[in-house]
PDB file of N, CA and C in Angstrom:
ATOM      1  N   MET A  64      -0.223   4.663  10.344  1.00 80.00           N
ATOM      2  CA  MET A  64      -1.554   4.207  10.639  1.00 80.00           C
ATOM      3  C   MET A  64      -1.519   2.920  11.472  1.00 80.00           C
ATOM      4  N   ALA A  65      -0.651   1.989  11.116  1.00 84.00           N
ATOM      5  CA  ALA A  65      -0.580   0.728  11.851  1.00 84.00           C
ATOM      6  C   ALA A  65      -0.236   0.966  13.319  1.00 84.00           C
ATOM      7  N   ARG A  66       0.673   1.900  13.570  1.00 90.00           N
ATOM      8  CA  ARG A  66       1.023   2.226  14.961  1.00 90.00           C
ATOM      9  C   ARG A  66      -0.192   2.722  15.731  1.00 90.00           C
ATOM     10  N   SER A  67      -0.977   3.579  15.086  1.00 91.00           N
ATOM     11  CA  SER A  67      -2.150   4.133  15.762  1.00 91.00           C
ATOM     12  C   SER A  67      -3.187   3.052  16.080  1.00 91.00           C
ATOM     13  N   LEU A  68      -3.103   1.919  15.398  1.00 88.00           N
ATOM     14  CA  LEU A  68      -4.003   0.800  15.664  1.00 88.00           C
ATOM     15  C   LEU A  68      -3.423  -0.180  16.675  1.00 88.00           C
ATOM     16  N   GLY A  69      -2.229   0.141  17.203  1.00 89.00           N
ATOM     17  CA  GLY A  69      -1.627  -0.689  18.237  1.00 89.00           C
ATOM     18  C   GLY A  69      -0.590  -1.692  17.761  1.00 89.00           C
ATOM     19  N   TYR A  70      -0.233  -1.650  16.490  1.00 86.00           N
ATOM     20  CA  TYR A  70       0.780  -2.565  15.965  1.00 86.00           C
ATOM     21  C   TYR A  70       2.176  -2.024  16.218  1.00 86.00           C
ATOM     22  N   GLU A  71       3.117  -2.931  16.432  1.00 89.00           N
ATOM     23  CA  GLU A  71       4.527  -2.549  16.475  1.00 89.00           C
ATOM     24  C   GLU A  71       5.011  -2.561  15.027  1.00 89.00           C
ATOM     25  N   VAL A  72       5.550  -1.455  14.571  1.00 90.00           N
ATOM     26  CA  VAL A  72       5.960  -1.324  13.172  1.00 90.00           C
ATOM     27  C   VAL A  72       7.477  -1.371  13.077  1.00 90.00           C
ATOM     28  N   THR A  73       7.984  -2.219  12.202  1.00 86.00           N
ATOM     29  CA  THR A  73       9.413  -2.293  11.913  1.00 86.00           C
ATOM     30  C   THR A  73       9.593  -2.007  10.432  1.00 86.00           C
ATOM     31  N   VAL A  74      10.427  -1.041  10.125  1.00 84.00           N
ATOM     32  CA  VAL A  74      10.716  -0.718   8.730  1.00 84.00           C
ATOM     33  C   VAL A  74      12.090  -1.287   8.421  1.00 84.00           C
ATOM     34  N   ALA A  75      12.147  -2.236   7.492  1.00 75.00           N
ATOM     35  CA  ALA A  75      13.423  -2.845   7.118  1.00 75.00           C
ATOM     36  C   ALA A  75      14.097  -1.952   6.084  1.00 75.00           C
ATOM     37  N   GLU A  76      15.239  -1.437   6.428  1.00 74.00           N
ATOM     38  CA  GLU A  76      15.986  -0.560   5.521  1.00 74.00           C
ATOM     39  C   GLU A  76      16.726  -1.391   4.481  1.00 74.00           C
ATOM     40  N   ALA A  77      16.860  -0.848   3.295  1.00 69.00           N
ATOM     41  CA  ALA A  77      17.510  -1.558   2.191  1.00 69.00           C
ATOM     42  C   ALA A  77      18.984  -1.827   2.453  1.00 69.00           C
ATOM     43  N   ASP A  78      19.604  -1.056   3.348  1.00 68.00           N
ATOM     44  CA  ASP A  78      21.035  -1.240   3.576  1.00 68.00           C
ATOM     45  C   ASP A  78      21.350  -2.348   4.578  1.00 68.00           C
ATOM     46  N   LYS A  79      20.338  -2.984   5.153  1.00 70.00           N
ATOM     47  CA  LYS A  79      20.586  -4.072   6.097  1.00 70.00           C
ATOM     48  C   LYS A  79      21.044  -5.310   5.335  1.00 70.00           C
ATOM     49  N   ASN A  80      21.819  -6.147   6.015  1.00 85.00           N
ATOM     50  CA  ASN A  80      22.268  -7.360   5.337  1.00 85.00           C
ATOM     51  C   ASN A  80      21.130  -8.379   5.258  1.00 85.00           C
ATOM     52  N   MET A  81      21.252  -9.316   4.369  1.00 88.00           N
ATOM     53  CA  MET A  81      20.185 -10.264   4.083  1.00 88.00           C
ATOM     54  C   MET A  81      19.792 -11.090   5.303  1.00 88.00           C
ATOM     55  N   SER A  82      20.747 -11.492   6.116  1.00 90.00           N
ATOM     56  CA  SER A  82      20.392 -12.296   7.287  1.00 90.00           C
ATOM     57  C   SER A  82      19.557 -11.491   8.274  1.00 90.00           C
ATOM     58  N   LYS A  83      19.823 -10.191   8.385  1.00 88.00           N
ATOM     59  CA  LYS A  83      19.031  -9.332   9.274  1.00 88.00           C
ATOM     60  C   LYS A  83      17.616  -9.159   8.720  1.00 88.00           C
ATOM     61  N   ILE A  84      17.504  -8.967   7.412  1.00 89.00           N
ATOM     62  CA  ILE A  84      16.178  -8.845   6.795  1.00 89.00           C
ATOM     63  C   ILE A  84      15.391 -10.140   6.990  1.00 89.00           C
ATOM     64  N   ALA A  85      16.037 -11.284   6.773  1.00 91.00           N
ATOM     65  CA  ALA A  85      15.374 -12.578   6.964  1.00 91.00           C
ATOM     66  C   ALA A  85      14.890 -12.726   8.404  1.00 91.00           C
ATOM     67  N   GLU A  86      15.695 -12.298   9.347  1.00 91.00           N
ATOM     68  CA  GLU A  86      15.328 -12.381  10.767  1.00 91.00           C
ATOM     69  C   GLU A  86      14.107 -11.504  11.070  1.00 91.00           C
ATOM     70  N   VAL A  87      14.119 -10.284  10.560  1.00 90.00           N
ATOM     71  CA  VAL A  87      12.999  -9.356  10.795  1.00 90.00           C
ATOM     72  C   VAL A  87      11.718  -9.901  10.170  1.00 90.00           C
ATOM     73  N   VAL A  88      11.791 -10.347   8.920  1.00 92.00           N
ATOM     74  CA  VAL A  88      10.602 -10.851   8.226  1.00 92.00           C
ATOM     75  C   VAL A  88      10.091 -12.117   8.897  1.00 92.00           C
ATOM     76  N   ASN A  89      10.990 -13.006   9.289  1.00 95.00           N
ATOM     77  CA  ASN A  89      10.587 -14.264   9.913  1.00 95.00           C
ATOM     78  C   ASN A  89       9.935 -14.061  11.275  1.00 95.00           C
ATOM     79  N   SER A  90      10.249 -12.958  11.931  1.00 94.00           N
ATOM     80  CA  SER A  90       9.672 -12.708  13.257  1.00 94.00           C
ATOM     81  C   SER A  90       8.414 -11.836  13.196  1.00 94.00           C
ATOM     82  N   SER A  91       7.956 -11.517  11.993  1.00 93.00           N
ATOM     83  CA  SER A  91       6.784 -10.640  11.867  1.00 93.00           C
ATOM     84  C   SER A  91       5.510 -11.445  11.627  1.00 93.00           C
ATOM     85  N   ASP A  92       4.408 -10.865  12.066  1.00 94.00           N
ATOM     86  CA  ASP A  92       3.096 -11.465  11.822  1.00 94.00           C
ATOM     87  C   ASP A  92       2.492 -10.961  10.520  1.00 94.00           C
ATOM     88  N   VAL A  93       2.907  -9.753  10.119  1.00 94.00           N
ATOM     89  CA  VAL A  93       2.371  -9.121   8.916  1.00 94.00           C
ATOM     90  C   VAL A  93       3.523  -8.520   8.129  1.00 94.00           C
ATOM     91  N   LEU A  94       3.533  -8.754   6.826  1.00 93.00           N
ATOM     92  CA  LEU A  94       4.491  -8.111   5.932  1.00 93.00           C
ATOM     93  C   LEU A  94       3.675  -7.329   4.914  1.00 93.00           C
ATOM     94  N   MET A  95       3.947  -6.040   4.822  1.00 92.00           N
ATOM     95  CA  MET A  95       3.209  -5.193   3.897  1.00 92.00           C
ATOM     96  C   MET A  95       4.201  -4.376   3.091  1.00 92.00           C
ATOM     97  N   GLY A  96       3.962  -4.281   1.789  1.00 90.00           N
ATOM     98  CA  GLY A  96       4.851  -3.480   0.970  1.00 90.00           C
ATOM     99  C   GLY A  96       4.292  -3.213  -0.409  1.00 90.00           C
ATOM    100  N   LEU A  97       4.886  -2.226  -1.051  1.00 88.00           N
ATOM    101  CA  LEU A  97       4.539  -1.855  -2.413  1.00 88.00           C
ATOM    102  C   LEU A  97       5.076  -2.909  -3.374  1.00 88.00           C
ATOM    103  N   HIS A  98       4.274  -3.279  -4.357  1.00 90.00           N
ATOM    104  CA  HIS A  98       4.650  -4.284  -5.352  1.00 90.00           C
ATOM    105  C   HIS A  98       6.059  -4.020  -5.878  1.00 90.00           C
ATOM    106  N   GLY A  99       6.883  -5.046  -5.863  1.00 88.00           N
ATOM    107  CA  GLY A  99       8.241  -4.939  -6.373  1.00 88.00           C
ATOM    108  C   GLY A  99       9.101  -6.081  -5.869  1.00 88.00           C
ATOM    109  N   ALA A 100      10.339  -6.093  -6.322  1.00 87.00           N
ATOM    110  CA  ALA A 100      11.255  -7.194  -6.017  1.00 87.00           C
ATOM    111  C   ALA A 100      11.506  -7.372  -4.523  1.00 87.00           C
ATOM    112  N   GLY A 101      11.423  -6.295  -3.750  1.00 87.00           N
ATOM    113  CA  GLY A 101      11.650  -6.399  -2.308  1.00 87.00           C
ATOM    114  C   GLY A 101      10.673  -7.327  -1.613  1.00 87.00           C
ATOM    115  N   LEU A 102       9.520  -7.541  -2.223  1.00 92.00           N
ATOM    116  CA  LEU A 102       8.540  -8.437  -1.616  1.00 92.00           C
ATOM    117  C   LEU A 102       8.930  -9.906  -1.744  1.00 92.00           C
ATOM    118  N   ALA A 103       9.990 -10.188  -2.467  1.00 92.00           N
ATOM    119  CA  ALA A 103      10.487 -11.566  -2.534  1.00 92.00           C
ATOM    120  C   ALA A 103      10.883 -12.065  -1.149  1.00 92.00           C
ATOM    121  N   ASN A 104      11.003 -11.143  -0.205  1.00 91.00           N
ATOM    122  CA  ASN A 104      11.320 -11.529   1.170  1.00 91.00           C
ATOM    123  C   ASN A 104      10.203 -12.323   1.834  1.00 91.00           C
ATOM    124  N   ILE A 105       9.071 -12.505   1.139  1.00 94.00           N
ATOM    125  CA  ILE A 105       8.036 -13.381   1.690  1.00 94.00           C
ATOM    126  C   ILE A 105       8.576 -14.798   1.874  1.00 94.00           C
ATOM    127  N   LEU A 106       9.676 -15.100   1.208  1.00 94.00           N
ATOM    128  CA  LEU A 106      10.309 -16.413   1.389  1.00 94.00           C
ATOM    129  C   LEU A 106      10.672 -16.668   2.847  1.00 94.00           C
ATOM    130  N   PHE A 107      10.905 -15.605   3.603  1.00 95.00           N
ATOM    131  CA  PHE A 107      11.301 -15.729   5.004  1.00 95.00           C
ATOM    132  C   PHE A 107      10.125 -15.593   5.965  1.00 95.00           C
ATOM    133  N   HIS A 108       8.941 -15.317   5.447  1.00 95.00           N
ATOM    134  CA  HIS A 108       7.756 -15.087   6.277  1.00 95.00           C
ATOM    135  C   HIS A 108       7.253 -16.419   6.832  1.00 95.00           C
ATOM    136  N   PRO A 109       6.903 -16.489   8.109  1.00 96.00           N
ATOM    137  CA  PRO A 109       6.440 -17.757   8.682  1.00 96.00           C
ATOM    138  C   PRO A 109       5.062 -18.156   8.146  1.00 96.00           C
ATOM    139  N   GLU A 110       4.789 -19.446   8.154  1.00 96.00           N
ATOM    140  CA  GLU A 110       3.485 -19.943   7.716  1.00 96.00           C
ATOM    141  C   GLU A 110       2.371 -19.273   8.509  1.00 96.00           C
ATOM    142  N   ASN A 111       1.242 -19.086   7.852  1.00 97.00           N
ATOM    143  CA  ASN A 111       0.034 -18.493   8.431  1.00 97.00           C
ATOM    144  C   ASN A 111       0.165 -17.013   8.763  1.00 97.00           C
ATOM    145  N   ALA A 112       1.271 -16.393   8.395  1.00 97.00           N
ATOM    146  CA  ALA A 112       1.420 -14.953   8.586  1.00 97.00           C
ATOM    147  C   ALA A 112       0.632 -14.235   7.486  1.00 97.00           C
ATOM    148  N   ILE A 113       0.484 -12.947   7.642  1.00 96.00           N
ATOM    149  CA  ILE A 113      -0.289 -12.144   6.696  1.00 96.00           C
ATOM    150  C   ILE A 113       0.655 -11.372   5.779  1.00 96.00           C
ATOM    151  N   PHE A 114       0.352 -11.411   4.496  1.00 96.00           N
ATOM    152  CA  PHE A 114       1.140 -10.704   3.488  1.00 96.00           C
ATOM    153  C   PHE A 114       0.213  -9.748   2.749  1.00 96.00           C
ATOM    154  N   ILE A 115       0.517  -8.453   2.816  1.00 94.00           N
ATOM    155  CA  ILE A 115      -0.295  -7.430   2.150  1.00 94.00           C
ATOM    156  C   ILE A 115       0.538  -6.777   1.055  1.00 94.00           C
ATOM    157  N   GLN A 116       0.067  -6.917  -0.173  1.00 95.00           N
ATOM    158  CA  GLN A 116       0.756  -6.316  -1.312  1.00 95.00           C
ATOM    159  C   GLN A 116      -0.017  -5.079  -1.767  1.00 95.00           C
ATOM    160  N   ILE A 117       0.681  -3.969  -1.901  1.00 93.00           N
ATOM    161  CA  ILE A 117       0.069  -2.725  -2.362  1.00 93.00           C
ATOM    162  C   ILE A 117       0.398  -2.564  -3.843  1.00 93.00           C
ATOM    163  N   LEU A 118      -0.649  -2.447  -4.658  1.00 92.00           N
ATOM    164  CA  LEU A 118      -0.457  -2.319  -6.108  1.00 92.00           C
ATOM    165  C   LEU A 118      -0.627  -0.873  -6.543  1.00 92.00           C
ATOM    166  N   PRO A 119       0.389  -0.308  -7.190  1.00 87.00           N
ATOM    167  CA  PRO A 119       0.257   1.055  -7.699  1.00 87.00           C
ATOM    168  C   PRO A 119      -0.637   1.083  -8.939  1.00 87.00           C
ATOM    169  N   VAL A 120      -1.024   2.261  -9.350  1.00 84.00           N
ATOM    170  CA  VAL A 120      -1.789   2.434 -10.586  1.00 84.00           C
ATOM    171  C   VAL A 120      -0.901   2.005 -11.752  1.00 84.00           C
ATOM    172  N   GLY A 121      -1.439   1.280 -12.705  1.00 81.00           N
ATOM    173  CA  GLY A 121      -0.636   0.992 -13.880  1.00 81.00           C
ATOM    174  C   GLY A 121      -0.657  -0.425 -14.384  1.00 81.00           C
ATOM    175  N   GLY A 122      -1.615  -1.241 -14.010  1.00 79.00           N
ATOM    176  CA  GLY A 122      -1.739  -2.560 -14.606  1.00 79.00           C
ATOM    177  C   GLY A 122      -0.737  -3.592 -14.141  1.00 79.00           C
ATOM    178  N   PHE A 123      -0.561  -3.734 -12.853  1.00 87.00           N
ATOM    179  CA  PHE A 123       0.374  -4.711 -12.305  1.00 87.00           C
ATOM    180  C   PHE A 123      -0.319  -6.003 -11.882  1.00 87.00           C
ATOM    181  N   GLU A 124      -1.572  -6.165 -12.244  1.00 89.00           N
ATOM    182  CA  GLU A 124      -2.357  -7.288 -11.746  1.00 89.00           C
ATOM    183  C   GLU A 124      -1.751  -8.646 -12.102  1.00 89.00           C
ATOM    184  N   TRP A 125      -1.307  -8.816 -13.344  1.00 92.00           N
ATOM    185  CA  TRP A 125      -0.769 -10.112 -13.762  1.00 92.00           C
ATOM    186  C   TRP A 125       0.492 -10.462 -12.986  1.00 92.00           C
ATOM    187  N   THR A 126       1.443  -9.531 -12.915  1.00 92.00           N
ATOM    188  CA  THR A 126       2.689  -9.828 -12.195  1.00 92.00           C
ATOM    189  C   THR A 126       2.424  -9.990 -10.707  1.00 92.00           C
ATOM    190  N   ALA A 127       1.517  -9.196 -10.169  1.00 93.00           N
ATOM    191  CA  ALA A 127       1.183  -9.317  -8.748  1.00 93.00           C
ATOM    192  C   ALA A 127       0.628 -10.699  -8.444  1.00 93.00           C
ATOM    193  N   ALA A 128      -0.252 -11.176  -9.306  1.00 94.00           N
ATOM    194  CA  ALA A 128      -0.868 -12.486  -9.095  1.00 94.00           C
ATOM    195  C   ALA A 128       0.137 -13.620  -9.263  1.00 94.00           C
ATOM    196  N   ASN A 129       0.910 -13.568 -10.333  1.00 94.00           N
ATOM    197  CA  ASN A 129       1.794 -14.685 -10.653  1.00 94.00           C
ATOM    198  C   ASN A 129       3.086 -14.717  -9.854  1.00 94.00           C
ATOM    199  N   TYR A 130       3.599 -13.571  -9.476  1.00 94.00           N
ATOM    200  CA  TYR A 130       4.864 -13.535  -8.747  1.00 94.00           C
ATOM    201  C   TYR A 130       4.694 -13.478  -7.239  1.00 94.00           C
ATOM    202  N   PHE A 131       3.518 -13.062  -6.760  1.00 95.00           N
ATOM    203  CA  PHE A 131       3.351 -12.911  -5.315  1.00 95.00           C
ATOM    204  C   PHE A 131       2.100 -13.584  -4.759  1.00 95.00           C
ATOM    205  N   ARG A 132       0.916 -13.317  -5.334  1.00 95.00           N
ATOM    206  CA  ARG A 132      -0.309 -13.878  -4.756  1.00 95.00           C
ATOM    207  C   ARG A 132      -0.293 -15.403  -4.767  1.00 95.00           C
ATOM    208  N   GLU A 133      -0.089 -16.002  -5.932  1.00 96.00           N
ATOM    209  CA  GLU A 133      -0.130 -17.464  -6.017  1.00 96.00           C
ATOM    210  C   GLU A 133       0.984 -18.127  -5.200  1.00 96.00           C
ATOM    211  N   PRO A 134       2.243 -17.674  -5.316  1.00 96.00           N
ATOM    212  CA  PRO A 134       3.289 -18.285  -4.482  1.00 96.00           C
ATOM    213  C   PRO A 134       3.028 -18.126  -2.985  1.00 96.00           C
ATOM    214  N   SER A 135       2.488 -16.979  -2.574  1.00 96.00           N
ATOM    215  CA  SER A 135       2.241 -16.786  -1.142  1.00 96.00           C
ATOM    216  C   SER A 135       1.185 -17.762  -0.635  1.00 96.00           C
ATOM    217  N   ARG A 136       0.200 -18.045  -1.448  1.00 94.00           N
ATOM    218  CA  ARG A 136      -0.819 -19.027  -1.054  1.00 94.00           C
ATOM    219  C   ARG A 136      -0.211 -20.423  -0.955  1.00 94.00           C
ATOM    220  N   ASP A 137       0.705 -20.750  -1.877  1.00 95.00           N
ATOM    221  CA  ASP A 137       1.392 -22.041  -1.817  1.00 95.00           C
ATOM    222  C   ASP A 137       2.255 -22.160  -0.560  1.00 95.00           C
ATOM    223  N   MET A 138       2.673 -21.025  -0.005  1.00 96.00           N
ATOM    224  CA  MET A 138       3.499 -21.008   1.210  1.00 96.00           C
ATOM    225  C   MET A 138       2.645 -20.859   2.472  1.00 96.00           C
ATOM    226  N   ASN A 139       1.331 -21.031   2.327  1.00 97.00           N
ATOM    227  CA  ASN A 139       0.388 -20.925   3.445  1.00 97.00           C
ATOM    228  C   ASN A 139       0.416 -19.566   4.132  1.00 97.00           C
ATOM    229  N   LEU A 140       0.539 -18.518   3.328  1.00 98.00           N
ATOM    230  CA  LEU A 140       0.424 -17.159   3.855  1.00 98.00           C
ATOM    231  C   LEU A 140      -0.988 -16.662   3.570  1.00 98.00           C
ATOM    232  N   LYS A 141      -1.472 -15.791   4.416  1.00 98.00           N
ATOM    233  CA  LYS A 141      -2.776 -15.163   4.188  1.00 98.00           C
ATOM    234  C   LYS A 141      -2.522 -13.908   3.359  1.00 98.00           C
ATOM    235  N   TYR A 142      -2.981 -13.932   2.124  1.00 97.00           N
ATOM    236  CA  TYR A 142      -2.677 -12.870   1.159  1.00 97.00           C
ATOM    237  C   TYR A 142      -3.805 -11.855   1.088  1.00 97.00           C
ATOM    238  N   LEU A 143      -3.427 -10.575   1.166  1.00 95.00           N
ATOM    239  CA  LEU A 143      -4.354  -9.468   0.955  1.00 95.00           C
ATOM    240  C   LEU A 143      -3.723  -8.524  -0.054  1.00 95.00           C
ATOM    241  N   GLU A 144      -4.564  -7.818  -0.773  1.00 94.00           N
ATOM    242  CA  GLU A 144      -4.065  -6.916  -1.807  1.00 94.00           C
ATOM    243  C   GLU A 144      -4.810  -5.590  -1.703  1.00 94.00           C
ATOM    244  N   TYR A 145      -4.075  -4.509  -1.814  1.00 91.00           N
ATOM    245  CA  TYR A 145      -4.685  -3.181  -1.838  1.00 91.00           C
ATOM    246  C   TYR A 145      -4.268  -2.517  -3.137  1.00 91.00           C
ATOM    247  N   LYS A 146      -5.255  -2.143  -3.952  1.00 89.00           N
ATOM    248  CA  LYS A 146      -4.973  -1.480  -5.224  1.00 89.00           C
ATOM    249  C   LYS A 146      -5.167   0.019  -5.053  1.00 89.00           C
ATOM    250  N   ILE A 147      -4.127   0.774  -5.345  1.00 85.00           N
ATOM    251  CA  ILE A 147      -4.222   2.227  -5.303  1.00 85.00           C
ATOM    252  C   ILE A 147      -5.006   2.665  -6.537  1.00 85.00           C
ATOM    253  N   SER A 148      -6.039   3.436  -6.335  1.00 78.00           N
ATOM    254  CA  SER A 148      -6.862   3.890  -7.458  1.00 78.00           C
ATOM    255  C   SER A 148      -6.418   5.272  -7.922  1.00 78.00           C
ATOM    256  N   LYS A 149      -6.730   5.576  -9.169  1.00 72.00           N
ATOM    257  CA  LYS A 149      -6.430   6.913  -9.688  1.00 72.00           C
ATOM    258  C   LYS A 149      -7.107   7.966  -8.831  1.00 72.00           C
ATOM    259  N   GLU A 150      -8.319   7.666  -8.397  1.00 67.00           N
ATOM    260  CA  GLU A 150      -9.070   8.620  -7.590  1.00 67.00           C
ATOM    261  C   GLU A 150      -8.365   8.929  -6.274  1.00 67.00           C
ATOM    262  N   SER A 151      -7.774   7.917  -5.639  1.00 61.00           N
ATOM    263  CA  SER A 151      -7.100   8.165  -4.363  1.00 61.00           C
ATOM    264  C   SER A 151      -5.849   9.009  -4.560  1.00 61.00           C
ATOM    265  N   ILE A 152      -5.183   8.865  -5.697  1.00 60.00           N
ATOM    266  CA  ILE A 152      -4.008   9.691  -5.984  1.00 60.00           C
ATOM    267  C   ILE A 152      -4.443  11.137  -6.191  1.00 60.00           C
ATOM    268  N   LEU A 153      -5.514  11.335  -6.953  1.00 59.00           N
ATOM    269  CA  LEU A 153      -5.994  12.693  -7.212  1.00 59.00           C
ATOM    270  C   LEU A 153      -6.521  13.351  -5.942  1.00 59.00           C
ATOM    271  N   GLU A 154      -7.038  12.541  -5.030  1.00 60.00           N
ATOM    272  CA  GLU A 154      -7.517  13.066  -3.757  1.00 60.00           C
ATOM    273  C   GLU A 154      -6.360  13.563  -2.903  1.00 60.00           C
ATOM    274  N   SER A 155      -5.277  12.794  -2.869  1.00 62.00           N
ATOM    275  CA  SER A 155      -4.133  13.176  -2.034  1.00 62.00           C
ATOM    276  C   SER A 155      -3.184  14.138  -2.743  1.00 62.00           C
ATOM    277  N   GLU A 156      -3.250  14.205  -4.067  1.00 63.00           N
ATOM    278  CA  GLU A 156      -2.385  15.084  -4.863  1.00 63.00           C
ATOM    279  C   GLU A 156      -3.244  15.893  -5.831  1.00 63.00           C
ATOM    280  N   PRO A 157      -4.105  16.793  -5.327  1.00 61.00           N
ATOM    281  CA  PRO A 157      -5.053  17.491  -6.206  1.00 61.00           C
ATOM    282  C   PRO A 157      -4.405  18.298  -7.323  1.00 61.00           C
ATOM    283  N   GLN A 158      -3.159  18.709  -7.161  1.00 61.00           N
ATOM    284  CA  GLN A 158      -2.493  19.482  -8.214  1.00 61.00           C
ATOM    285  C   GLN A 158      -2.343  18.671  -9.500  1.00 61.00           C
ATOM    286  N   LEU A 159      -2.409  17.357  -9.417  1.00 59.00           N
ATOM    287  CA  LEU A 159      -2.300  16.516 -10.611  1.00 59.00           C
ATOM    288  C   LEU A 159      -3.546  16.601 -11.489  1.00 59.00           C
ATOM    289  N   ASN A 160      -4.626  17.112 -10.956  1.00 60.00           N
ATOM    290  CA  ASN A 160      -5.882  17.175 -11.697  1.00 60.00           C
ATOM    291  C   ASN A 160      -6.194  18.579 -12.206  1.00 60.00           C
ATOM    292  N   LYS A 161      -5.230  19.468 -12.172  1.00 61.00           N
ATOM    293  CA  LYS A 161      -5.444  20.833 -12.659  1.00 61.00           C
ATOM    294  C   LYS A 161      -5.396  20.854 -14.183  1.00 61.00           C
ATOM    295  N   LYS A 162      -6.071  21.826 -14.750  1.00 52.00           N
ATOM    296  CA  LYS A 162      -6.065  21.968 -16.206  1.00 52.00           C
ATOM    297  C   LYS A 162      -4.688  22.397 -16.687  1.00 52.00           C
ATOM    298  N   LYS A 163      -4.280  21.801 -17.801  1.00 52.00           N
ATOM    299  CA  LYS A 163      -3.039  22.229 -18.446  1.00 52.00           C
ATOM    300  C   LYS A 163      -3.340  23.490 -19.234  1.00 52.00           C
ATOM    301  N   LYS A 164      -2.408  24.401 -19.240  1.00 54.00           N
ATOM    302  CA  LYS A 164      -2.602  25.633 -20.013  1.00 54.00           C
ATOM    303  C   LYS A 164      -2.707  25.289 -21.492  1.00 54.00           C
ATOM    304  N   GLY A 165      -3.673  25.907 -22.135  1.00 53.00           N
ATOM    305  CA  GLY A 165      -3.753  25.787 -23.580  1.00 53.00           C
ATOM    306  C   GLY A 165      -4.759  24.791 -24.103  1.00 53.00           C
ATOM    307  N   ASP A 166      -4.928  23.632 -23.476  1.00 54.00           N
ATOM    308  CA  ASP A 166      -5.811  22.647 -24.086  1.00 54.00           C
ATOM    309  C   ASP A 166      -7.128  22.443 -23.336  1.00 54.00           C
ATOM    310  N   GLY A 167      -7.248  22.961 -22.123  1.00 52.00           N
ATOM    311  CA  GLY A 167      -8.490  22.849 -21.375  1.00 52.00           C
ATOM    312  C   GLY A 167      -8.819  21.452 -20.891  1.00 52.00           C
ATOM    313  N   LYS A 168      -7.927  20.497 -21.117  1.00 54.00           N
ATOM    314  CA  LYS A 168      -8.165  19.123 -20.669  1.00 54.00           C
ATOM    315  C   LYS A 168      -7.541  18.910 -19.296  1.00 54.00           C
ATOM    316  N   ARG A 169      -8.096  17.972 -18.602  1.00 51.00           N
ATOM    317  CA  ARG A 169      -7.520  17.625 -17.298  1.00 51.00           C
ATOM    318  C   ARG A 169      -6.360  16.663 -17.496  1.00 51.00           C
ATOM    319  N   VAL A 170      -5.399  16.757 -16.605  1.00 47.00           N
ATOM    320  CA  VAL A 170      -4.228  15.892 -16.670  1.00 47.00           C
ATOM    321  C   VAL A 170      -4.570  14.551 -16.077  1.00 47.00           C
TER     322      VAL A 170
END
């Protein structure tokens, strides 16, 4: 999607060495990723850059806020958060909402 909006997209592979990851992150205007330890690379993000954290379903709000949102603000990053909703998962994966045999309840 970002490419279709005119952004140059770089995907940092996990097998790259740390200095290469630091270089890629430091040269980016936007860092976006799914909540997790890999987002600790915001340490290399330049001031005033944009950091977008994607939160999966499952109650990650406290860790997201304390481990990423608050520190990113202290580092003068512009923080945005996208929460994946149960509804969006069921929309993209409709088979998850089918009735289970036997109980008539939705999964």
